[in-house]
C-alpha positions as protocol buffer text, in pm:
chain_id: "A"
residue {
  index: 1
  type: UNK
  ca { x: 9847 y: -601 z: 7224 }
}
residue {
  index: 2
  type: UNK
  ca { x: 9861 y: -276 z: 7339 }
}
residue {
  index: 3
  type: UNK
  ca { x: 10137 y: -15 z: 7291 }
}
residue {
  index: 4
  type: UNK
  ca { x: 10189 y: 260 z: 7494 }
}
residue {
  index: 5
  type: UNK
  ca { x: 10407 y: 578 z: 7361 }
}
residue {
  index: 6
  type: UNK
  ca { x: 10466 y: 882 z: 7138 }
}
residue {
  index: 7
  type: UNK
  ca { x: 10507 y: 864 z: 6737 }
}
residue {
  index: 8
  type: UNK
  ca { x: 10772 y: 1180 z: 6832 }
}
residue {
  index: 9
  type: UNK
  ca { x: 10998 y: 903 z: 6990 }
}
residue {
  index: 10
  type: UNK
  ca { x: 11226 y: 761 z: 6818 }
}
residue {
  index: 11
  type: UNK
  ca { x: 11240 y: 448 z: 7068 }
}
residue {
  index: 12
  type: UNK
  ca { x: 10822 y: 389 z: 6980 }
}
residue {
  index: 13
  type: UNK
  ca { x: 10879 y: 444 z: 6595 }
}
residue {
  index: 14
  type: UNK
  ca { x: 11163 y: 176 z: 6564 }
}
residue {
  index: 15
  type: UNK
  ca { x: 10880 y: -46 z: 6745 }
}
residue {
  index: 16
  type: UNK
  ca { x: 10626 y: 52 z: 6500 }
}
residue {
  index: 17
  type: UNK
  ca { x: 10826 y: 46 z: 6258 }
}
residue {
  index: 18
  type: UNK
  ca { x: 10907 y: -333 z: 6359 }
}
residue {
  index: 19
  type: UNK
  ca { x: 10531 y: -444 z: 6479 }
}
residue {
  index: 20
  type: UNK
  ca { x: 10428 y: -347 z: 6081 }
}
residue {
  index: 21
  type: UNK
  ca { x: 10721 y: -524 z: 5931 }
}
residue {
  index: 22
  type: UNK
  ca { x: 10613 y: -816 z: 6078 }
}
residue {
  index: 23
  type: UNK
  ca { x: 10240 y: -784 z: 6068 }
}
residue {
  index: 24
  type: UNK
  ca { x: 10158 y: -795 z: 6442 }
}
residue {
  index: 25
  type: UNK
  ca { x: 9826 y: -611 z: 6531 }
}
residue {
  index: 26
  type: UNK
  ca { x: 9833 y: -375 z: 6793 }
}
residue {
  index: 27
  type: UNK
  ca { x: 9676 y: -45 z: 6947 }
}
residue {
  index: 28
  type: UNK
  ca { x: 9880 y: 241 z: 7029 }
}
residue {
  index: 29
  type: UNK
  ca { x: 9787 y: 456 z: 7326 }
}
residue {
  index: 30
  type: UNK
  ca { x: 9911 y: 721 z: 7321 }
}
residue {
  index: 31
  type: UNK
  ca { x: 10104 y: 855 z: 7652 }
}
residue {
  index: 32
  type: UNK
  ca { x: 10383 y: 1174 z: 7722 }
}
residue {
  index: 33
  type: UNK
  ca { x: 10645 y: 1205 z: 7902 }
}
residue {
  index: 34
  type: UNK
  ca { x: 10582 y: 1126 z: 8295 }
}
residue {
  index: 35
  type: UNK
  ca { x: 10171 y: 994 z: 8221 }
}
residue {
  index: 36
  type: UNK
  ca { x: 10013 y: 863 z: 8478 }
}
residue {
  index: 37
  type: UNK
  ca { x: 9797 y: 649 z: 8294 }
}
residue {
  index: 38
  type: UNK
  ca { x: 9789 y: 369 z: 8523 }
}
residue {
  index: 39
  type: UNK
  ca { x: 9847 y: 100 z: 8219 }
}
residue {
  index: 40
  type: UNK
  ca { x: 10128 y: 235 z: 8136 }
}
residue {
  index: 41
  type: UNK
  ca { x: 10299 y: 275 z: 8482 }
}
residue {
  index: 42
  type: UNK
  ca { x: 10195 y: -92 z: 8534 }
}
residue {
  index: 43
  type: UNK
  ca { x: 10366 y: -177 z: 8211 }
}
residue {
  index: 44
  type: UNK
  ca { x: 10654 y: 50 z: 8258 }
}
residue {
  index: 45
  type: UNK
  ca { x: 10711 y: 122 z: 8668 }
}
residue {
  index: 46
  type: UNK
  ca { x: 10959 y: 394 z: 8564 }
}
residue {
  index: 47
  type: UNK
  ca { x: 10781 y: 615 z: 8308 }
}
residue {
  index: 48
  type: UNK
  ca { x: 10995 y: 492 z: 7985 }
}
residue {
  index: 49
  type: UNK
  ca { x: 10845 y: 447 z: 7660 }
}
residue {
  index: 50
  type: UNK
  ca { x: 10763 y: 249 z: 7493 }
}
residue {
  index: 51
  type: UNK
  ca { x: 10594 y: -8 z: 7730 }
}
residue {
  index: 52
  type: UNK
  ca { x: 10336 y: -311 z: 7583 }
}
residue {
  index: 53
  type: UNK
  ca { x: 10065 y: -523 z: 7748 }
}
residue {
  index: 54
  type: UNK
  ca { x: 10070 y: -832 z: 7543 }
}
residue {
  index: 55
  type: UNK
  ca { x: 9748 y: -1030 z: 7702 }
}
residue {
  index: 56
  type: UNK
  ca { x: 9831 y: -940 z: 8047 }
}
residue {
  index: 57
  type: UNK
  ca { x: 10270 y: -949 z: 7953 }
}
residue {
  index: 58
  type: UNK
  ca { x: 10371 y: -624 z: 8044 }
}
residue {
  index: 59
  type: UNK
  ca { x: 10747 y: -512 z: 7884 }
}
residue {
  index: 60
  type: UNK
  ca { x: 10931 y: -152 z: 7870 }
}
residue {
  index: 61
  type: UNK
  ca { x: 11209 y: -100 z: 7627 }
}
residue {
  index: 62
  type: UNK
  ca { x: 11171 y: -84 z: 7289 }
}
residue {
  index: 63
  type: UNK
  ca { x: 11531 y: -312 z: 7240 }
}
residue {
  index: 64
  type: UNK
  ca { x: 11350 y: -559 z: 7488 }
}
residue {
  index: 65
  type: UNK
  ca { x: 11019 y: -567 z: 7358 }
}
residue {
  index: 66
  type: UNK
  ca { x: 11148 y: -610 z: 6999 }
}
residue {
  index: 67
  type: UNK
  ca { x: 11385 y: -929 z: 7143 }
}
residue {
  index: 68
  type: UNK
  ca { x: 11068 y: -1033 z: 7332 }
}
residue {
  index: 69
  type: UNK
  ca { x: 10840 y: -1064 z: 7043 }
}
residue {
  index: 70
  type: UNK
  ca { x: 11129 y: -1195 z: 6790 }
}
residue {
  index: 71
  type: UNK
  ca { x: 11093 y: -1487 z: 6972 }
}
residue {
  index: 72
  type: UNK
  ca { x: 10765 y: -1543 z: 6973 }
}
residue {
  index: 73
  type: UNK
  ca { x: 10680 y: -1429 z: 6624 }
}
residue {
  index: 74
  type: UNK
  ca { x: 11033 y: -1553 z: 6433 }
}
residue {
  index: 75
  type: UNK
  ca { x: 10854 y: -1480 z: 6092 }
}
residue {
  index: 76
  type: UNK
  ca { x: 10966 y: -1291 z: 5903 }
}
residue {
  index: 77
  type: UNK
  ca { x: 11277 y: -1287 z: 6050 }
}
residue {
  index: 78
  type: UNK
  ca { x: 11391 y: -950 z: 6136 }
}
residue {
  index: 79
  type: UNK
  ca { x: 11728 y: -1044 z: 6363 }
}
residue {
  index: 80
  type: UNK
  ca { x: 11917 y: -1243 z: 6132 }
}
residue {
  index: 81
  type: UNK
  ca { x: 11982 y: -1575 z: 6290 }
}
residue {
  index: 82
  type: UNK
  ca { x: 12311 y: -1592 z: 6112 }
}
residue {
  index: 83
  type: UNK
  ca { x: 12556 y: -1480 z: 6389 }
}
residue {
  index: 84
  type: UNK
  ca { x: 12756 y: -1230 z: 6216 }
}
residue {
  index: 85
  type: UNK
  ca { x: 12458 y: -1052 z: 6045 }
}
residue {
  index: 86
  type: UNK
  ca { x: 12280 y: -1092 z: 6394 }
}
residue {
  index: 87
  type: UNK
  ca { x: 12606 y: -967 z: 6533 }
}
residue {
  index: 88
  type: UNK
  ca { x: 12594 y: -612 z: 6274 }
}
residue {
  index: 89
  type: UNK
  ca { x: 12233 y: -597 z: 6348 }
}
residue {
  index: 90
  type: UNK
  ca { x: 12271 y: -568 z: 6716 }
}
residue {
  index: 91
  type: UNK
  ca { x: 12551 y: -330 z: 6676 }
}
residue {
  index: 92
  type: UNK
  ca { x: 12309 y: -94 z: 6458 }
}
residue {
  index: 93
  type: UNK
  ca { x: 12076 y: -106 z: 6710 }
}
residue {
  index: 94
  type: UNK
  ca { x: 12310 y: 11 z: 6964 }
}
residue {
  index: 95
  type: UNK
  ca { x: 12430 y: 270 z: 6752 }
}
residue {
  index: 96
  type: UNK
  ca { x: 12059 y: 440 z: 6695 }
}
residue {
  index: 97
  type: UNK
  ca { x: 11947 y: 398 z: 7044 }
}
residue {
  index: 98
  type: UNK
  ca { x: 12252 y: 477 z: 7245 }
}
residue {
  index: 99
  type: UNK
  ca { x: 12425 y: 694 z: 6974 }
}
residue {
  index: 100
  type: UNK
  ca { x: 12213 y: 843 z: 6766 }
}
residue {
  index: 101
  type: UNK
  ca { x: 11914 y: 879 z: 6978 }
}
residue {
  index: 102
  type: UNK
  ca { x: 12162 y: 1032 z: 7242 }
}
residue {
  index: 103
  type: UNK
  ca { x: 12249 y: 1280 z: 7040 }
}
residue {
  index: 104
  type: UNK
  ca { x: 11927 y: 1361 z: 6819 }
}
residue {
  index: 105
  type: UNK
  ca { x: 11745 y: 1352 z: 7188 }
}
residue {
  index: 106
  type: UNK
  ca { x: 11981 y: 1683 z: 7278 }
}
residue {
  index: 107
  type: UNK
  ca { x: 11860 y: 1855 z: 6985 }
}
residue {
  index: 108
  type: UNK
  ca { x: 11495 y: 1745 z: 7065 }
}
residue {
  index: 109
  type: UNK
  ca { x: 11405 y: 1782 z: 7357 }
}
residue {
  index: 110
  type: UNK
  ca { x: 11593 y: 2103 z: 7384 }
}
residue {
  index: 111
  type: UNK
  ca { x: 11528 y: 2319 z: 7123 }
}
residue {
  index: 112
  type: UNK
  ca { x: 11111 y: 2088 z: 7038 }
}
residue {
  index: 113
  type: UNK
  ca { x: 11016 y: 1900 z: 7399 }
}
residue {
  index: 114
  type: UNK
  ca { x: 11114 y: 2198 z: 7628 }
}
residue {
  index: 115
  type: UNK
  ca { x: 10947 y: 2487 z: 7486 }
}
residue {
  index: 116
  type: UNK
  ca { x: 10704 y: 2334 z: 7287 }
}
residue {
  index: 117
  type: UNK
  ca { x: 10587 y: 2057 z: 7531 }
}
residue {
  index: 118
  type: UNK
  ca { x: 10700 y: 2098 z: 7880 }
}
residue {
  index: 119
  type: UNK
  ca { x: 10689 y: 2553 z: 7841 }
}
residue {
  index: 120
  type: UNK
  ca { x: 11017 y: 2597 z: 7922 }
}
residue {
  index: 121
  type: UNK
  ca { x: 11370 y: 2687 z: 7771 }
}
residue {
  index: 122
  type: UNK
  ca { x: 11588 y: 2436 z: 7681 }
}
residue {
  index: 123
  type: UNK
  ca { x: 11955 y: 2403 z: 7687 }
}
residue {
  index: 124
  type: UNK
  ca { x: 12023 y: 2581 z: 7359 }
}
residue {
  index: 125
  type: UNK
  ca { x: 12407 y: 2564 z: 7424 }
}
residue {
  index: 126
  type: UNK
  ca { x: 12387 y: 2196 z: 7461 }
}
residue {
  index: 127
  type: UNK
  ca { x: 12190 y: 2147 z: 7133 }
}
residue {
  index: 128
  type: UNK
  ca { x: 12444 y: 2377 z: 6948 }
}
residue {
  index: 129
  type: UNK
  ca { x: 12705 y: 2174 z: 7076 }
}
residue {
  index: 130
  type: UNK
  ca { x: 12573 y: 1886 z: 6939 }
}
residue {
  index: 131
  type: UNK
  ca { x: 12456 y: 1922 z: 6602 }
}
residue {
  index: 132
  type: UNK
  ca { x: 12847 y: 2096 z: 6575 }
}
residue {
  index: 133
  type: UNK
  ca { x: 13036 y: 1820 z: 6700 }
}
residue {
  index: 134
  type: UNK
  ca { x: 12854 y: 1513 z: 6732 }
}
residue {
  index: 135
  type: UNK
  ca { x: 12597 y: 1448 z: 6502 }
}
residue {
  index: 136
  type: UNK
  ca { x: 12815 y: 1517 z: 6226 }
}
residue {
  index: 137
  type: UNK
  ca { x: 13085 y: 1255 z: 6318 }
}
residue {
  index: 138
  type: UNK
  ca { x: 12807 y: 1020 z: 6381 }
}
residue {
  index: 139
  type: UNK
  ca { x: 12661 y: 1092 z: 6038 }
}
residue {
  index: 140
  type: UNK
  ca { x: 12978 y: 1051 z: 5834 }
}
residue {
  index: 141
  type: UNK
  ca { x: 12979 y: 711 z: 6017 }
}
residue {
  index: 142
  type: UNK
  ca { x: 12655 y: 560 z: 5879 }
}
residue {
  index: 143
  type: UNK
  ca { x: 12746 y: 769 z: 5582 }
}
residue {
  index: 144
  type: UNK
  ca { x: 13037 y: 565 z: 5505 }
}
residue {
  index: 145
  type: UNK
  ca { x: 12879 y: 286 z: 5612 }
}
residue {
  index: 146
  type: UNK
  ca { x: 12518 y: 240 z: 5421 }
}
residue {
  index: 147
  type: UNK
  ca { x: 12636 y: -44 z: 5143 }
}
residue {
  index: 148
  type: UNK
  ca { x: 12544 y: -21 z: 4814 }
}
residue {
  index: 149
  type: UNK
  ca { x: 12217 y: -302 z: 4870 }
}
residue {
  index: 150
  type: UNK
  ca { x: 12051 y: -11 z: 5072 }
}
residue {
  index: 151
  type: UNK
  ca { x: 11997 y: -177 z: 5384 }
}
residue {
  index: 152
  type: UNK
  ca { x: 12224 y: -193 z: 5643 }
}
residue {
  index: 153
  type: UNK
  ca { x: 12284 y: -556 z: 5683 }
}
residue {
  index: 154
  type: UNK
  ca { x: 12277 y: -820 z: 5408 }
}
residue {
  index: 155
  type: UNK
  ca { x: 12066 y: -759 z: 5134 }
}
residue {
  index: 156
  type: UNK
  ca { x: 11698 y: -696 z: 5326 }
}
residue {
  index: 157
  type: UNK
  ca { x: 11556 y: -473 z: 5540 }
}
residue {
  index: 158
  type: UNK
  ca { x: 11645 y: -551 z: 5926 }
}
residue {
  index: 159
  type: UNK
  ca { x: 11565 y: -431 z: 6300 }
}
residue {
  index: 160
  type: UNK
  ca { x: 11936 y: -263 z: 6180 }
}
residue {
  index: 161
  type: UNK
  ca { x: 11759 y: -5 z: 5923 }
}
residue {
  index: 162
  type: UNK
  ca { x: 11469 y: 61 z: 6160 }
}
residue {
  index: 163
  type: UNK
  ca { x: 11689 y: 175 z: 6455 }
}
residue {
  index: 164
  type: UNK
  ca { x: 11902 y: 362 z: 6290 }
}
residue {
  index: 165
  type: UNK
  ca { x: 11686 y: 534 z: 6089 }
}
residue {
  index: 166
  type: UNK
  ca { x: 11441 y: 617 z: 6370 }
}
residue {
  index: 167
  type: UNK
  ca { x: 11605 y: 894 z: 6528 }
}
residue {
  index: 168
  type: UNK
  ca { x: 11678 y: 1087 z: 6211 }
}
residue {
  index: 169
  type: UNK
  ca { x: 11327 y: 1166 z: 6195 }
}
residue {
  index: 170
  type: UNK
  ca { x: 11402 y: 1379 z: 6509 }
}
residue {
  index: 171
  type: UNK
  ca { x: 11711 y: 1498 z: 6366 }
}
residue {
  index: 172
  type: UNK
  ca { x: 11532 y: 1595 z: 6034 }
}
residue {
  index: 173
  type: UNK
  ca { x: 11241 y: 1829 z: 6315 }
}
residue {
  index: 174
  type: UNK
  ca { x: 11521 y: 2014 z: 6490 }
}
residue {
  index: 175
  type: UNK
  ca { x: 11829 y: 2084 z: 6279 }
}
residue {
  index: 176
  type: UNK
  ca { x: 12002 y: 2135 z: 5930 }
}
residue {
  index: 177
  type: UNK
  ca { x: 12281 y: 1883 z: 6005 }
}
residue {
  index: 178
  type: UNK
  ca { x: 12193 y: 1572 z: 5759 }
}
residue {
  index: 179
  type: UNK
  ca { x: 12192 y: 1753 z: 5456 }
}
residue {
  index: 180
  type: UNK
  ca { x: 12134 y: 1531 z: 5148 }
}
residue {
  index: 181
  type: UNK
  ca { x: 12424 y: 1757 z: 4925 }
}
residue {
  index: 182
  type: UNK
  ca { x: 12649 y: 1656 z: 5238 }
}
residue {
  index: 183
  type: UNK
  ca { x: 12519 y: 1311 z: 5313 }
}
residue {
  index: 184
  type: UNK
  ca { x: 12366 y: 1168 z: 4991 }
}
residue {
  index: 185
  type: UNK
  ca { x: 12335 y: 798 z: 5090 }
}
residue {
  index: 186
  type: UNK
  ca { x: 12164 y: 880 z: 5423 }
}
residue {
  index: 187
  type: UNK
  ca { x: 11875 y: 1095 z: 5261 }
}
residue {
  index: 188
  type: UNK
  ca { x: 11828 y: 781 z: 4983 }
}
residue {
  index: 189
  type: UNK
  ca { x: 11874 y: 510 z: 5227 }
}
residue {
  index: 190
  type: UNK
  ca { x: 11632 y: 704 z: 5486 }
}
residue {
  index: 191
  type: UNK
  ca { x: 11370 y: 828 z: 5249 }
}
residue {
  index: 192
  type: UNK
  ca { x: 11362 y: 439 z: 5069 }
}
residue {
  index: 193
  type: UNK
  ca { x: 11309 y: 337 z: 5454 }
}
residue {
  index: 194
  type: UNK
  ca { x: 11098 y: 589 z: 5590 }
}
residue {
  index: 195
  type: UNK
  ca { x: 10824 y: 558 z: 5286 }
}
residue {
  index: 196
  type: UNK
  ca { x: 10778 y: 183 z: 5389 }
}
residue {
  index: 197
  type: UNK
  ca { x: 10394 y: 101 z: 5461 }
}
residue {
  index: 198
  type: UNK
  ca { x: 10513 y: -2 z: 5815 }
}
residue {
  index: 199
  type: UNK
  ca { x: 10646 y: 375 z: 5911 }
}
residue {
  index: 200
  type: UNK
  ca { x: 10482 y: 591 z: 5641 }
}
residue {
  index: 201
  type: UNK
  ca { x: 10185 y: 607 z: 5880 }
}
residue {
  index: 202
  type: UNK
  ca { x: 10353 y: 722 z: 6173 }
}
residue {
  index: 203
  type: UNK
  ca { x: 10598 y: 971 z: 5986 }
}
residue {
  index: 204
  type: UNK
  ca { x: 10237 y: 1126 z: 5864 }
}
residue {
  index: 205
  type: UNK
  ca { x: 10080 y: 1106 z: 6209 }
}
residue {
  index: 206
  type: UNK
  ca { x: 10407 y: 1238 z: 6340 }
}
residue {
  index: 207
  type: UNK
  ca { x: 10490 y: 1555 z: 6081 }
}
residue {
  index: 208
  type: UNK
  ca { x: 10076 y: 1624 z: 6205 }
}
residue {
  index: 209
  type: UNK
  ca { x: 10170 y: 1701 z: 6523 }
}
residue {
  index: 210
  type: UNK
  ca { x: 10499 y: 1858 z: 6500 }
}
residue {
  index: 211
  type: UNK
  ca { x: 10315 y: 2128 z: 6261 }
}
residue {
  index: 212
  type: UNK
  ca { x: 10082 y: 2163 z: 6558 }
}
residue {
  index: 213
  type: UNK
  ca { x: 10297 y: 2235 z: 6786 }
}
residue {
  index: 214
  type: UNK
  ca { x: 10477 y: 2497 z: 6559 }
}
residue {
  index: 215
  type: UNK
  ca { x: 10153 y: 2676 z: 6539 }
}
């Protein structure tokens, strides 16, 4: 299978994140923002990433693609079948992909993706406005909400942990606003996630490149 995106994405490192968790093989390609790359426009007509071509299956959407290959690989299971913890772990994943990502993606592209990236300023005013008001309401959310097992839903790691957790890692490039003195179960709960064999990779591969395009 082949995997076509960014380790800076948050949307292609709760994939990753996912693909190692359950021990699918895979090869990422690596594409930007608007590639060309004609495998990835076939696999994703409108530029979004990820995108996959699984033996000739072509998917976009990281939520899809993860739904996609639950079903065909239900082991381990990852999207409790239960339908209240299925229930919570489909409401995590809303909250770090629509949310989270929403929010972290102002900061990101903005102050990281625009000058960095594309050579051009970003809206500063709109990242300052939200790492002041909404990241921190968000944060004092999960904050609140991160049980004392250490994963989000039941008592194992879920798709829940891994989409939530996924755009913090953006967060974490671009701002001071998750401060561990401020949000101490977020920076235990994130680090114990983050240091997993199934993202530790990426979260390498991925500090490598921010620090070159700092310098």
């Amino acid at each position: 299978m082949i995997v076509y995106g960014s380790v800076l994405s948050p949307f292609v490192r709760k994939l990753l994140g996912y693909l190692g968790e359950k021990g699918i093989g895979f090869e990422l390609k690596g594409v930007g923002i608007g590639d060309p790359d004609p495998g990835f426009r076939a696999a994703s007509p409108l530029g979004k990433m990820p995108a996959i071509d699984d033996d000739g299956y072509r998917l976009a959407d990281s939520s899809a693609i993860i739904h996609y290959l639950e079903a065909k690989h239900p082991d381990p299971e990852l999207i409790p079948a239960d339908p209240q913890l299925r229930g919570r772990t489909i409401w995590w994943e809303e909250f770090g992909d629509t949310l989270l990502a929403a929010c972290s993606g102002k900061l990101f592209f903005n102050r990281v993706v625009a000058p960095h990236v594309l050579k051009r300023e970003g809206d500063l005013a709109a990242a300052a406005q939200a790492e002041a008001e909404d990241l921190p309401k968000l944060l004092a959310y999960l904050e609140e909400a991160i049980p004392a097992s250490g994963f989000l839903v039941g008592d194992r790691l879920t798709l829940a942990d891994l989409a939530a957790v996924s755009p913090l890692v953006n967060v974490r490039h671009c701002s001071t606003g998750a401060d561990p003195a401020r949000y101490p179960k977020i920076a235990a709960w994130s680090a114990a996630i983050l240091s997993r064999p199934s993202l530790a990779l990426w979260i390498a591969k991925d500090e490598r490149m921010m620090a070159a395009l700092a310098g």
